[in-house]
Amino acid sequence: MICGKFFTRLVEFFSENWRQLLAITIAIVLPASLVNFGRKTFWILLSDTCFEMGVFFLFAAMLGRWGKWLCHITFIIAVIDFGLSFGNYLAVGQEVSLHTFYLILGTNPDEASEFFSFYFPISKVLLWIAAITLLCLLYFAKKPRLTVGRKASQIGTVVFLVTAILCFPSLKRDMYYWFNKTLPIKYLIILKDYEPLNKVAENRHDIPLSEVSTEHPQNIVIIIGESFSKSHSSIYGYKKDTNPELAKLADQGSLLAFTQCTAPAPFTHQAFKNIFSLWDGNVKMVNSAKEGIVNGLKKIFMPWTNKDNWYDYPTFFDVFSQKYTIRWVSNQNSYGMFDNVQATFADLSDTIWYAEQHPEASSRYDQVVVPALDSFLKNDSLPTITIVNLMGQHEDFSNRYPSSWEYFKPEDYKEYPAHQRERLAQYDNATRYNDHVVASIINLYKDECAMVFYFPDHGLDIYESDPNYVGHAADRSQKSWDVSCQIPFYIYVTNSYQEAFPQQVEQLRNSLHKPFNTKNFIYTLMKISGWKLSQETNKDDQGLL
């Protein structure tokens, strides 16, 4: 008797709300299914979603009229998640992650516009709008058009319940797995890692230094590129001639190209916090959902347990501003929607020059920094460290170089699939133009006693992990992460510098094939400049010297 009443309630709820249940299911499962299609995880995802919806169906039906409100609330949350997740899938073929929010929140209107024009052609925008519209039409459709008979409702209810039972998840999937599938908690866990950049300036440190050499270079230039993958540098064997000018300097022996250099992470925010601070933490792909969620929940509900915040550590500027005047010259933007990490570190410099703030800088291509650097050089008081932050090969690649620098054409890439050729040509053109800009900066200092570093914050995945993917490292793909961390690293030493510091230059030549991660750049530069931290650190031996 009781079972009969309960089943009748389920049938009535199914008859009245099957459209809503279907719309919620599609909103939850479609983006993740597209990302995981062709993998073992695809079937696990479908199975778990069937189980989840079966539990949701039972719970909503037992609530009676309140069950409708539960459906409404769930649909609103699900369709918001669908908009973000499906849009992210259309853009980069991935699920929403913290890296998505770094790209969104850490950018500015100009970069956001480029991002959307690069990843969202009108066809994708229309598809995104159509998908959301169809979901809403399905959910809110009028009953007379989409009613089902009692017999069909009974069959549907039985199928729903039997499917949920058959899809009962493996006992290996613990509570942390389900936390990550619960939408409000999922986004809470993602957003809790967006870090308070303002604390970097608040937490300045006095760092005692010890002199390890009486020879202190007076003129150091650090050029930070953007999104330059080592695999597209002809200096490292790429078959397209993307580095003609720097290759000549390498042939002459004044440019040292290090072969085993990697970036700390394939995203600007994560890379910069390693390069420009003494934080000893590791940035890695979190392959364990449990590990990520446990750490996330601790940061949210027990923030006092996390005592290793990178922004609490001394920075590059705390170390070197004691001995050098530090200048920051940038063609990047000075702000983002929620600030950005480059601007955070730039604000710690003694002087800052942004191309965007100078009307005379009519072009925003990277060549715009060269006249500014020339002007500073003529009026420099040494010792000085000049940091140059370029746009490099940042997406959209076609916006990174003037039309006159369109050296490579899509037809030059006939050995590649047709859909890759235009992007490859654009990326290589941006790389060749970047080569010219870096060589132009080096040329300014050729008659000085100077050392010039060049390395990008990270690389990109240019169809290397997946023939259909180009962009920042794809989440949950270790191969994409790894290829995006392979970067070029050059040191240019002028003739005067080689004469003044012959032993140091010889040591660098002997280190060309030494594994090196740019998170240890501070320690390398300390040795080159003749200083070290008074307190010993195990990172002292991880630099190039």
JSON list of C-alpha atoms in Angstrom, two decimals, residues 127-342:
[
{"chain": "A", "resi": 127, "resn": "LEU", "atom": "CA", "xyz": [26.02, 28.01, -30.95]},
{"chain": "A", "resi": 128, "resn": "TRP", "atom": "CA", "xyz": [26.49, 29.05, -27.32]},
{"chain": "A", "resi": 129, "resn": "ILE", "atom": "CA", "xyz": [23.41, 31.29, -27.40]},
{"chain": "A", "resi": 130, "resn": "ALA", "atom": "CA", "xyz": [21.35, 28.63, -29.17]},
{"chain": "A", "resi": 131, "resn": "ALA", "atom": "CA", "xyz": [22.28, 25.94, -26.63]},
{"chain": "A", "resi": 132, "resn": "ILE", "atom": "CA", "xyz": [21.26, 28.09, -23.65]},
{"chain": "A", "resi": 133, "resn": "THR", "atom": "CA", "xyz": [18.08, 29.19, -25.40]},
{"chain": "A", "resi": 134, "resn": "LEU", "atom": "CA", "xyz": [17.07, 25.60, -26.19]},
{"chain": "A", "resi": 135, "resn": "LEU", "atom": "CA", "xyz": [17.70, 24.55, -22.59]},
{"chain": "A", "resi": 136, "resn": "CYS", "atom": "CA", "xyz": [15.49, 27.35, -21.30]},
{"chain": "A", "resi": 137, "resn": "LEU", "atom": "CA", "xyz": [12.75, 26.57, -23.86]},
{"chain": "A", "resi": 138, "resn": "LEU", "atom": "CA", "xyz": [12.81, 22.92, -22.82]},
{"chain": "A", "resi": 139, "resn": "TYR", "atom": "CA", "xyz": [12.60, 23.77, -19.15]},
{"chain": "A", "resi": 140, "resn": "PHE", "atom": "CA", "xyz": [9.89, 26.44, -19.39]},
{"chain": "A", "resi": 141, "resn": "ALA", "atom": "CA", "xyz": [7.86, 24.94, -22.28]},
{"chain": "A", "resi": 142, "resn": "LYS", "atom": "CA", "xyz": [4.08, 25.03, -21.80]},
{"chain": "A", "resi": 143, "resn": "LYS", "atom": "CA", "xyz": [2.53, 21.77, -20.63]},
{"chain": "A", "resi": 144, "resn": "PRO", "atom": "CA", "xyz": [-0.05, 21.16, -23.37]},
{"chain": "A", "resi": 145, "resn": "ARG", "atom": "CA", "xyz": [2.66, 20.80, -25.97]},
{"chain": "A", "resi": 146, "resn": "LEU", "atom": "CA", "xyz": [4.89, 18.42, -24.06]},
{"chain": "A", "resi": 147, "resn": "THR", "atom": "CA", "xyz": [2.70, 16.27, -21.82]},
{"chain": "A", "resi": 148, "resn": "VAL", "atom": "CA", "xyz": [3.05, 12.50, -21.58]},
{"chain": "A", "resi": 149, "resn": "GLY", "atom": "CA", "xyz": [0.38, 9.94, -20.72]},
{"chain": "A", "resi": 150, "resn": "ARG", "atom": "CA", "xyz": [0.21, 8.01, -17.45]},
{"chain": "A", "resi": 151, "resn": "LYS", "atom": "CA", "xyz": [1.54, 4.85, -19.07]},
{"chain": "A", "resi": 152, "resn": "ALA", "atom": "CA", "xyz": [4.54, 6.71, -20.51]},
{"chain": "A", "resi": 153, "resn": "SER", "atom": "CA", "xyz": [5.12, 8.36, -17.13]},
{"chain": "A", "resi": 154, "resn": "GLN", "atom": "CA", "xyz": [5.12, 4.99, -15.41]},
{"chain": "A", "resi": 155, "resn": "ILE", "atom": "CA", "xyz": [7.59, 3.58, -17.92]},
{"chain": "A", "resi": 156, "resn": "GLY", "atom": "CA", "xyz": [9.76, 6.70, -17.64]},
{"chain": "A", "resi": 157, "resn": "THR", "atom": "CA", "xyz": [9.76, 6.49, -13.82]},
{"chain": "A", "resi": 158, "resn": "VAL", "atom": "CA", "xyz": [10.77, 2.84, -13.86]},
{"chain": "A", "resi": 159, "resn": "VAL", "atom": "CA", "xyz": [13.51, 3.46, -16.41]},
{"chain": "A", "resi": 160, "resn": "PHE", "atom": "CA", "xyz": [14.76, 6.42, -14.36]},
{"chain": "A", "resi": 161, "resn": "LEU", "atom": "CA", "xyz": [14.95, 4.39, -11.15]},
{"chain": "A", "resi": 162, "resn": "VAL", "atom": "CA", "xyz": [16.36, 1.22, -12.71]},
{"chain": "A", "resi": 163, "resn": "THR", "atom": "CA", "xyz": [19.04, 3.24, -14.53]},
{"chain": "A", "resi": 164, "resn": "ALA", "atom": "CA", "xyz": [19.99, 4.99, -11.29]},
{"chain": "A", "resi": 165, "resn": "ILE", "atom": "CA", "xyz": [20.27, 1.64, -9.48]},
{"chain": "A", "resi": 166, "resn": "LEU", "atom": "CA", "xyz": [22.33, 0.08, -12.26]},
{"chain": "A", "resi": 167, "resn": "CYS", "atom": "CA", "xyz": [24.61, 3.11, -12.24]},
{"chain": "A", "resi": 168, "resn": "PHE", "atom": "CA", "xyz": [25.27, 2.96, -8.52]},
{"chain": "A", "resi": 169, "resn": "PRO", "atom": "CA", "xyz": [28.82, 4.36, -8.34]},
{"chain": "A", "resi": 170, "resn": "SER", "atom": "CA", "xyz": [31.90, 2.42, -7.42]},
{"chain": "A", "resi": 171, "resn": "LEU", "atom": "CA", "xyz": [32.72, 2.48, -3.74]},
{"chain": "A", "resi": 172, "resn": "LYS", "atom": "CA", "xyz": [36.16, 3.76, -4.77]},
{"chain": "A", "resi": 173, "resn": "ARG", "atom": "CA", "xyz": [34.67, 7.20, -5.41]},
{"chain": "A", "resi": 174, "resn": "ASP", "atom": "CA", "xyz": [34.68, 8.94, -2.05]},
{"chain": "A", "resi": 175, "resn": "MET", "atom": "CA", "xyz": [33.01, 12.04, -0.65]},
{"chain": "A", "resi": 176, "resn": "TYR", "atom": "CA", "xyz": [35.67, 14.33, -2.13]},
{"chain": "A", "resi": 177, "resn": "TYR", "atom": "CA", "xyz": [34.74, 13.22, -5.62]},
{"chain": "A", "resi": 178, "resn": "TRP", "atom": "CA", "xyz": [31.11, 14.12, -5.00]},
{"chain": "A", "resi": 179, "resn": "PHE", "atom": "CA", "xyz": [32.05, 17.48, -3.46]},
{"chain": "A", "resi": 180, "resn": "ASN", "atom": "CA", "xyz": [33.75, 18.34, -6.73]},
{"chain": "A", "resi": 181, "resn": "LYS", "atom": "CA", "xyz": [30.58, 17.45, -8.64]},
{"chain": "A", "resi": 182, "resn": "THR", "atom": "CA", "xyz": [28.36, 19.64, -6.46]},
{"chain": "A", "resi": 183, "resn": "LEU", "atom": "CA", "xyz": [28.12, 22.92, -8.34]},
{"chain": "A", "resi": 184, "resn": "PRO", "atom": "CA", "xyz": [28.16, 25.52, -5.53]},
{"chain": "A", "resi": 185, "resn": "ILE", "atom": "CA", "xyz": [31.04, 23.74, -3.78]},
{"chain": "A", "resi": 186, "resn": "LYS", "atom": "CA", "xyz": [32.84, 23.23, -7.10]},
{"chain": "A", "resi": 187, "resn": "TYR", "atom": "CA", "xyz": [32.98, 26.98, -7.78]},
{"chain": "A", "resi": 188, "resn": "LEU", "atom": "CA", "xyz": [33.78, 27.78, -4.18]},
{"chain": "A", "resi": 189, "resn": "ILE", "atom": "CA", "xyz": [36.77, 25.47, -4.42]},
{"chain": "A", "resi": 190, "resn": "ILE", "atom": "CA", "xyz": [37.85, 27.04, -7.71]},
{"chain": "A", "resi": 191, "resn": "LEU", "atom": "CA", "xyz": [37.57, 30.65, -6.58]},
{"chain": "A", "resi": 192, "resn": "LYS", "atom": "CA", "xyz": [39.14, 30.21, -3.13]},
{"chain": "A", "resi": 193, "resn": "ASP", "atom": "CA", "xyz": [42.56, 30.04, -4.81]},
{"chain": "A", "resi": 194, "resn": "TYR", "atom": "CA", "xyz": [42.35, 33.48, -6.41]},
{"chain": "A", "resi": 195, "resn": "GLU", "atom": "CA", "xyz": [45.01, 35.21, -4.37]},
{"chain": "A", "resi": 196, "resn": "PRO", "atom": "CA", "xyz": [45.07, 38.68, -2.75]},
{"chain": "A", "resi": 197, "resn": "LEU", "atom": "CA", "xyz": [47.77, 40.36, -4.81]},
{"chain": "A", "resi": 198, "resn": "ASN", "atom": "CA", "xyz": [47.64, 43.52, -2.71]},
{"chain": "A", "resi": 199, "resn": "LYS", "atom": "CA", "xyz": [49.44, 41.66, 0.06]},
{"chain": "A", "resi": 200, "resn": "VAL", "atom": "CA", "xyz": [52.64, 41.53, -2.01]},
{"chain": "A", "resi": 201, "resn": "ALA", "atom": "CA", "xyz": [53.20, 45.27, -1.55]},
{"chain": "A", "resi": 202, "resn": "GLU", "atom": "CA", "xyz": [52.10, 45.15, 2.09]},
{"chain": "A", "resi": 203, "resn": "ASN", "atom": "CA", "xyz": [54.59, 42.44, 3.03]},
{"chain": "A", "resi": 204, "resn": "ARG", "atom": "CA", "xyz": [57.95, 44.07, 2.23]},
{"chain": "A", "resi": 205, "resn": "HIS", "atom": "CA", "xyz": [61.03, 42.41, 3.79]},
{"chain": "A", "resi": 206, "resn": "ASP", "atom": "CA", "xyz": [64.53, 43.37, 4.86]},
{"chain": "A", "resi": 207, "resn": "ILE", "atom": "CA", "xyz": [66.83, 40.69, 3.41]},
{"chain": "A", "resi": 208, "resn": "PRO", "atom": "CA", "xyz": [70.44, 40.54, 4.65]},
{"chain": "A", "resi": 209, "resn": "LEU", "atom": "CA", "xyz": [72.88, 39.89, 1.78]},
{"chain": "A", "resi": 210, "resn": "SER", "atom": "CA", "xyz": [76.45, 38.64, 1.89]},
{"chain": "A", "resi": 211, "resn": "GLU", "atom": "CA", "xyz": [79.07, 39.60, -0.67]},
{"chain": "A", "resi": 212, "resn": "VAL", "atom": "CA", "xyz": [80.53, 36.57, -2.47]},
{"chain": "A", "resi": 213, "resn": "SER", "atom": "CA", "xyz": [82.50, 38.49, -5.10]},
{"chain": "A", "resi": 214, "resn": "THR", "atom": "CA", "xyz": [84.02, 41.93, -5.41]},
{"chain": "A", "resi": 215, "resn": "GLU", "atom": "CA", "xyz": [82.90, 42.04, -9.05]},
{"chain": "A", "resi": 216, "resn": "HIS", "atom": "CA", "xyz": [79.38, 43.40, -9.41]},
{"chain": "A", "resi": 217, "resn": "PRO", "atom": "CA", "xyz": [77.90, 43.88, -12.90]},
{"chain": "A", "resi": 218, "resn": "GLN", "atom": "CA", "xyz": [76.38, 47.34, -13.19]},
{"chain": "A", "resi": 219, "resn": "ASN", "atom": "CA", "xyz": [74.00, 47.00, -16.14]},
{"chain": "A", "resi": 220, "resn": "ILE", "atom": "CA", "xyz": [71.57, 44.06, -16.18]},
{"chain": "A", "resi": 221, "resn": "VAL", "atom": "CA", "xyz": [68.58, 43.76, -18.50]},
{"chain": "A", "resi": 222, "resn": "ILE", "atom": "CA", "xyz": [65.87, 41.12, -18.05]},
{"chain": "A", "resi": 223, "resn": "ILE", "atom": "CA", "xyz": [63.45, 40.70, -20.95]},
{"chain": "A", "resi": 224, "resn": "ILE", "atom": "CA", "xyz": [60.34, 38.72, -20.01]},
{"chain": "A", "resi": 225, "resn": "GLY", "atom": "CA", "xyz": [58.57, 37.39, -23.07]},
{"chain": "A", "resi": 226, "resn": "GLU", "atom": "CA", "xyz": [55.07, 35.97, -23.26]},
{"chain": "A", "resi": 227, "resn": "SER", "atom": "CA", "xyz": [53.84, 32.56, -24.44]},
{"chain": "A", "resi": 228, "resn": "PHE", "atom": "CA", "xyz": [56.99, 31.59, -26.37]},
{"chain": "A", "resi": 229, "resn": "SER", "atom": "CA", "xyz": [57.26, 27.82, -26.85]},
{"chain": "A", "resi": 230, "resn": "LYS", "atom": "CA", "xyz": [60.76, 26.44, -27.26]},
{"chain": "A", "resi": 231, "resn": "SER", "atom": "CA", "xyz": [59.45, 24.05, -29.94]},
{"chain": "A", "resi": 232, "resn": "HIS", "atom": "CA", "xyz": [58.92, 27.06, -32.26]},
{"chain": "A", "resi": 233, "resn": "SER", "atom": "CA", "xyz": [62.42, 28.49, -31.89]},
{"chain": "A", "resi": 234, "resn": "SER", "atom": "CA", "xyz": [64.73, 27.80, -34.83]},
{"chain": "A", "resi": 235, "resn": "ILE", "atom": "CA", "xyz": [67.67, 28.19, -32.44]},
{"chain": "A", "resi": 236, "resn": "TYR", "atom": "CA", "xyz": [66.51, 24.95, -30.86]},
{"chain": "A", "resi": 237, "resn": "GLY", "atom": "CA", "xyz": [65.94, 23.14, -34.13]},
{"chain": "A", "resi": 238, "resn": "TYR", "atom": "CA", "xyz": [62.50, 24.26, -35.33]},
{"chain": "A", "resi": 239, "resn": "LYS", "atom": "CA", "xyz": [62.48, 23.99, -39.13]},
{"chain": "A", "resi": 240, "resn": "LYS", "atom": "CA", "xyz": [60.91, 27.41, -39.75]},
{"chain": "A", "resi": 241, "resn": "ASP", "atom": "CA", "xyz": [63.34, 30.32, -39.51]},
{"chain": "A", "resi": 242, "resn": "THR", "atom": "CA", "xyz": [61.73, 32.07, -36.55]},
{"chain": "A", "resi": 243, "resn": "ASN", "atom": "CA", "xyz": [64.95, 33.37, -34.92]},
{"chain": "A", "resi": 244, "resn": "PRO", "atom": "CA", "xyz": [67.15, 34.75, -37.71]},
{"chain": "A", "resi": 245, "resn": "GLU", "atom": "CA", "xyz": [68.59, 37.70, -35.77]},
{"chain": "A", "resi": 246, "resn": "LEU", "atom": "CA", "xyz": [69.22, 36.00, -32.45]},
{"chain": "A", "resi": 247, "resn": "ALA", "atom": "CA", "xyz": [70.67, 32.98, -34.28]},
{"chain": "A", "resi": 248, "resn": "LYS", "atom": "CA", "xyz": [73.38, 35.26, -35.74]},
{"chain": "A", "resi": 249, "resn": "LEU", "atom": "CA", "xyz": [74.29, 36.43, -32.24]},
{"chain": "A", "resi": 250, "resn": "ALA", "atom": "CA", "xyz": [74.40, 32.80, -31.08]},
{"chain": "A", "resi": 251, "resn": "ASP", "atom": "CA", "xyz": [76.70, 31.92, -33.98]},
{"chain": "A", "resi": 252, "resn": "GLN", "atom": "CA", "xyz": [78.99, 34.77, -32.97]},
{"chain": "A", "resi": 253, "resn": "GLY", "atom": "CA", "xyz": [79.17, 33.39, -29.44]},
{"chain": "A", "resi": 254, "resn": "SER", "atom": "CA", "xyz": [77.68, 36.41, -27.67]},
{"chain": "A", "resi": 255, "resn": "LEU", "atom": "CA", "xyz": [74.23, 34.83, -27.21]},
{"chain": "A", "resi": 256, "resn": "LEU", "atom": "CA", "xyz": [74.10, 31.75, -24.97]},
{"chain": "A", "resi": 257, "resn": "ALA", "atom": "CA", "xyz": [71.06, 29.52, -25.61]},
{"chain": "A", "resi": 258, "resn": "PHE", "atom": "CA", "xyz": [70.35, 27.19, -22.69]},
{"chain": "A", "resi": 259, "resn": "THR", "atom": "CA", "xyz": [68.81, 23.91, -23.79]},
{"chain": "A", "resi": 260, "resn": "GLN", "atom": "CA", "xyz": [67.18, 22.49, -20.65]},
{"chain": "A", "resi": 261, "resn": "CYS", "atom": "CA", "xyz": [65.11, 25.39, -19.33]},
{"chain": "A", "resi": 262, "resn": "THR", "atom": "CA", "xyz": [61.54, 25.04, -18.08]},
{"chain": "A", "resi": 263, "resn": "ALA", "atom": "CA", "xyz": [58.95, 27.44, -16.70]},
{"chain": "A", "resi": 264, "resn": "PRO", "atom": "CA", "xyz": [57.48, 26.92, -13.21]},
{"chain": "A", "resi": 265, "resn": "ALA", "atom": "CA", "xyz": [53.97, 26.72, -14.67]},
{"chain": "A", "resi": 266, "resn": "PRO", "atom": "CA", "xyz": [52.21, 27.32, -18.01]},
{"chain": "A", "resi": 267, "resn": "PHE", "atom": "CA", "xyz": [50.19, 30.31, -16.75]},
{"chain": "A", "resi": 268, "resn": "THR", "atom": "CA", "xyz": [51.39, 33.87, -16.18]},
{"chain": "A", "resi": 269, "resn": "HIS", "atom": "CA", "xyz": [50.03, 34.25, -12.66]},
{"chain": "A", "resi": 270, "resn": "GLN", "atom": "CA", "xyz": [51.63, 31.06, -11.40]},
{"chain": "A", "resi": 271, "resn": "ALA", "atom": "CA", "xyz": [54.89, 31.56, -13.27]},
{"chain": "A", "resi": 272, "resn": "PHE", "atom": "CA", "xyz": [55.43, 35.15, -12.10]},
{"chain": "A", "resi": 273, "resn": "LYS", "atom": "CA", "xyz": [54.88, 34.37, -8.44]},
{"chain": "A", "resi": 274, "resn": "ASN", "atom": "CA", "xyz": [57.69, 31.79, -8.68]},
{"chain": "A", "resi": 275, "resn": "ILE", "atom": "CA", "xyz": [60.07, 33.87, -10.77]},
{"chain": "A", "resi": 276, "resn": "PHE", "atom": "CA", "xyz": [59.79, 37.06, -8.71]},
{"chain": "A", "resi": 277, "resn": "SER", "atom": "CA", "xyz": [59.56, 35.73, -5.16]},
{"chain": "A", "resi": 278, "resn": "LEU", "atom": "CA", "xyz": [61.58, 33.50, -2.84]},
{"chain": "A", "resi": 279, "resn": "TRP", "atom": "CA", "xyz": [58.60, 31.24, -2.26]},
{"chain": "A", "resi": 280, "resn": "ASP", "atom": "CA", "xyz": [59.75, 27.64, -2.30]},
{"chain": "A", "resi": 281, "resn": "GLY", "atom": "CA", "xyz": [56.39, 26.09, -3.10]},
{"chain": "A", "resi": 282, "resn": "ASN", "atom": "CA", "xyz": [55.75, 23.94, -6.14]},
{"chain": "A", "resi": 283, "resn": "VAL", "atom": "CA", "xyz": [53.22, 24.78, -8.81]},
{"chain": "A", "resi": 284, "resn": "LYS", "atom": "CA", "xyz": [51.91, 21.56, -10.28]},
{"chain": "A", "resi": 285, "resn": "MET", "atom": "CA", "xyz": [48.96, 20.02, -11.98]},
{"chain": "A", "resi": 286, "resn": "VAL", "atom": "CA", "xyz": [46.72, 18.56, -9.27]},
{"chain": "A", "resi": 287, "resn": "ASN", "atom": "CA", "xyz": [45.99, 15.10, -10.56]},
{"chain": "A", "resi": 288, "resn": "SER", "atom": "CA", "xyz": [44.21, 14.01, -7.38]},
{"chain": "A", "resi": 289, "resn": "ALA", "atom": "CA", "xyz": [40.70, 15.41, -6.92]},
{"chain": "A", "resi": 290, "resn": "LYS", "atom": "CA", "xyz": [40.88, 14.50, -3.24]},
{"chain": "A", "resi": 291, "resn": "GLU", "atom": "CA", "xyz": [44.13, 16.44, -2.76]},
{"chain": "A", "resi": 292, "resn": "GLY", "atom": "CA", "xyz": [42.74, 19.51, -4.48]},
{"chain": "A", "resi": 293, "resn": "ILE", "atom": "CA", "xyz": [39.46, 19.52, -2.58]},
{"chain": "A", "resi": 294, "resn": "VAL", "atom": "CA", "xyz": [40.99, 18.83, 0.83]},
{"chain": "A", "resi": 295, "resn": "ASN", "atom": "CA", "xyz": [43.45, 21.71, 0.35]},
{"chain": "A", "resi": 296, "resn": "GLY", "atom": "CA", "xyz": [40.68, 23.91, -0.99]},
{"chain": "A", "resi": 297, "resn": "LEU", "atom": "CA", "xyz": [38.31, 23.27, 1.90]},
{"chain": "A", "resi": 298, "resn": "LYS", "atom": "CA", "xyz": [41.12, 23.94, 4.36]},
{"chain": "A", "resi": 299, "resn": "LYS", "atom": "CA", "xyz": [41.83, 27.31, 2.75]},
{"chain": "A", "resi": 300, "resn": "ILE", "atom": "CA", "xyz": [38.13, 28.21, 2.84]},
{"chain": "A", "resi": 301, "resn": "PHE", "atom": "CA", "xyz": [37.12, 27.01, 6.30]},
{"chain": "A", "resi": 302, "resn": "MET", "atom": "CA", "xyz": [40.48, 26.85, 8.11]},
{"chain": "A", "resi": 303, "resn": "PRO", "atom": "CA", "xyz": [42.64, 29.60, 6.55]},
{"chain": "A", "resi": 304, "resn": "TRP", "atom": "CA", "xyz": [44.89, 29.70, 9.62]},
{"chain": "A", "resi": 305, "resn": "THR", "atom": "CA", "xyz": [46.20, 26.22, 8.70]},
{"chain": "A", "resi": 306, "resn": "ASN", "atom": "CA", "xyz": [47.76, 27.48, 5.46]},
{"chain": "A", "resi": 307, "resn": "LYS", "atom": "CA", "xyz": [51.05, 29.07, 6.51]},
{"chain": "A", "resi": 308, "resn": "ASP", "atom": "CA", "xyz": [52.84, 28.88, 3.18]},
{"chain": "A", "resi": 309, "resn": "ASN", "atom": "CA", "xyz": [51.35, 31.74, 1.16]},
{"chain": "A", "resi": 310, "resn": "TRP", "atom": "CA", "xyz": [53.71, 32.82, -1.60]},
{"chain": "A", "resi": 311, "resn": "TYR", "atom": "CA", "xyz": [52.86, 36.51, -1.07]},
{"chain": "A", "resi": 312, "resn": "ASP", "atom": "CA", "xyz": [54.26, 36.31, 2.46]},
{"chain": "A", "resi": 313, "resn": "TYR", "atom": "CA", "xyz": [57.76, 35.66, 1.09]},
{"chain": "A", "resi": 314, "resn": "PRO", "atom": "CA", "xyz": [60.44, 38.20, 0.08]},
{"chain": "A", "resi": 315, "resn": "THR", "atom": "CA", "xyz": [60.39, 39.26, -3.54]},
{"chain": "A", "resi": 316, "resn": "PHE", "atom": "CA", "xyz": [62.98, 39.89, -6.24]},
{"chain": "A", "resi": 317, "resn": "PHE", "atom": "CA", "xyz": [62.65, 43.58, -5.40]},
{"chain": "A", "resi": 318, "resn": "ASP", "atom": "CA", "xyz": [63.30, 43.08, -1.67]},
{"chain": "A", "resi": 319, "resn": "VAL", "atom": "CA", "xyz": [66.60, 41.43, -2.63]},
{"chain": "A", "resi": 320, "resn": "PHE", "atom": "CA", "xyz": [67.95, 43.53, -5.50]},
{"chain": "A", "resi": 321, "resn": "SER", "atom": "CA", "xyz": [66.66, 47.00, -4.64]},
{"chain": "A", "resi": 322, "resn": "GLN", "atom": "CA", "xyz": [69.35, 47.06, -1.93]},
{"chain": "A", "resi": 323, "resn": "LYS", "atom": "CA", "xyz": [72.08, 47.13, -4.59]},
{"chain": "A", "resi": 324, "resn": "TYR", "atom": "CA", "xyz": [70.40, 48.30, -7.81]},
{"chain": "A", "resi": 325, "resn": "THR", "atom": "CA", "xyz": [67.95, 50.82, -9.13]},
{"chain": "A", "resi": 326, "resn": "ILE", "atom": "CA", "xyz": [65.16, 48.72, -10.66]},
{"chain": "A", "resi": 327, "resn": "ARG", "atom": "CA", "xyz": [63.20, 49.93, -13.67]},
{"chain": "A", "resi": 328, "resn": "TRP", "atom": "CA", "xyz": [60.13, 48.22, -15.18]},
{"chain": "A", "resi": 329, "resn": "VAL", "atom": "CA", "xyz": [59.38, 48.92, -18.87]},
{"chain": "A", "resi": 330, "resn": "SER", "atom": "CA", "xyz": [56.24, 47.25, -20.14]},
{"chain": "A", "resi": 331, "resn": "ASN", "atom": "CA", "xyz": [54.07, 46.80, -23.19]},
{"chain": "A", "resi": 332, "resn": "GLN", "atom": "CA", "xyz": [51.63, 44.82, -21.07]},
{"chain": "A", "resi": 333, "resn": "ASN", "atom": "CA", "xyz": [48.68, 46.53, -19.44]},
{"chain": "A", "resi": 334, "resn": "SER", "atom": "CA", "xyz": [49.01, 48.24, -16.09]},
{"chain": "A", "resi": 335, "resn": "TYR", "atom": "CA", "xyz": [45.71, 46.91, -14.76]},
{"chain": "A", "resi": 336, "resn": "GLY", "atom": "CA", "xyz": [43.24, 44.07, -15.07]},
{"chain": "A", "resi": 337, "resn": "MET", "atom": "CA", "xyz": [39.65, 43.52, -14.02]},
{"chain": "A", "resi": 338, "resn": "PHE", "atom": "CA", "xyz": [41.00, 42.30, -10.68]},
{"chain": "A", "resi": 339, "resn": "ASP", "atom": "CA", "xyz": [44.53, 43.67, -11.09]},
{"chain": "A", "resi": 340, "resn": "ASN", "atom": "CA", "xyz": [47.22, 41.42, -12.53]},
{"chain": "A", "resi": 341, "resn": "VAL", "atom": "CA", "xyz": [50.37, 39.83, -11.24]},
{"chain": "A", "resi": 342, "resn": "GLN", "atom": "CA", "xyz": [52.76, 41.68, -13.58]}
]
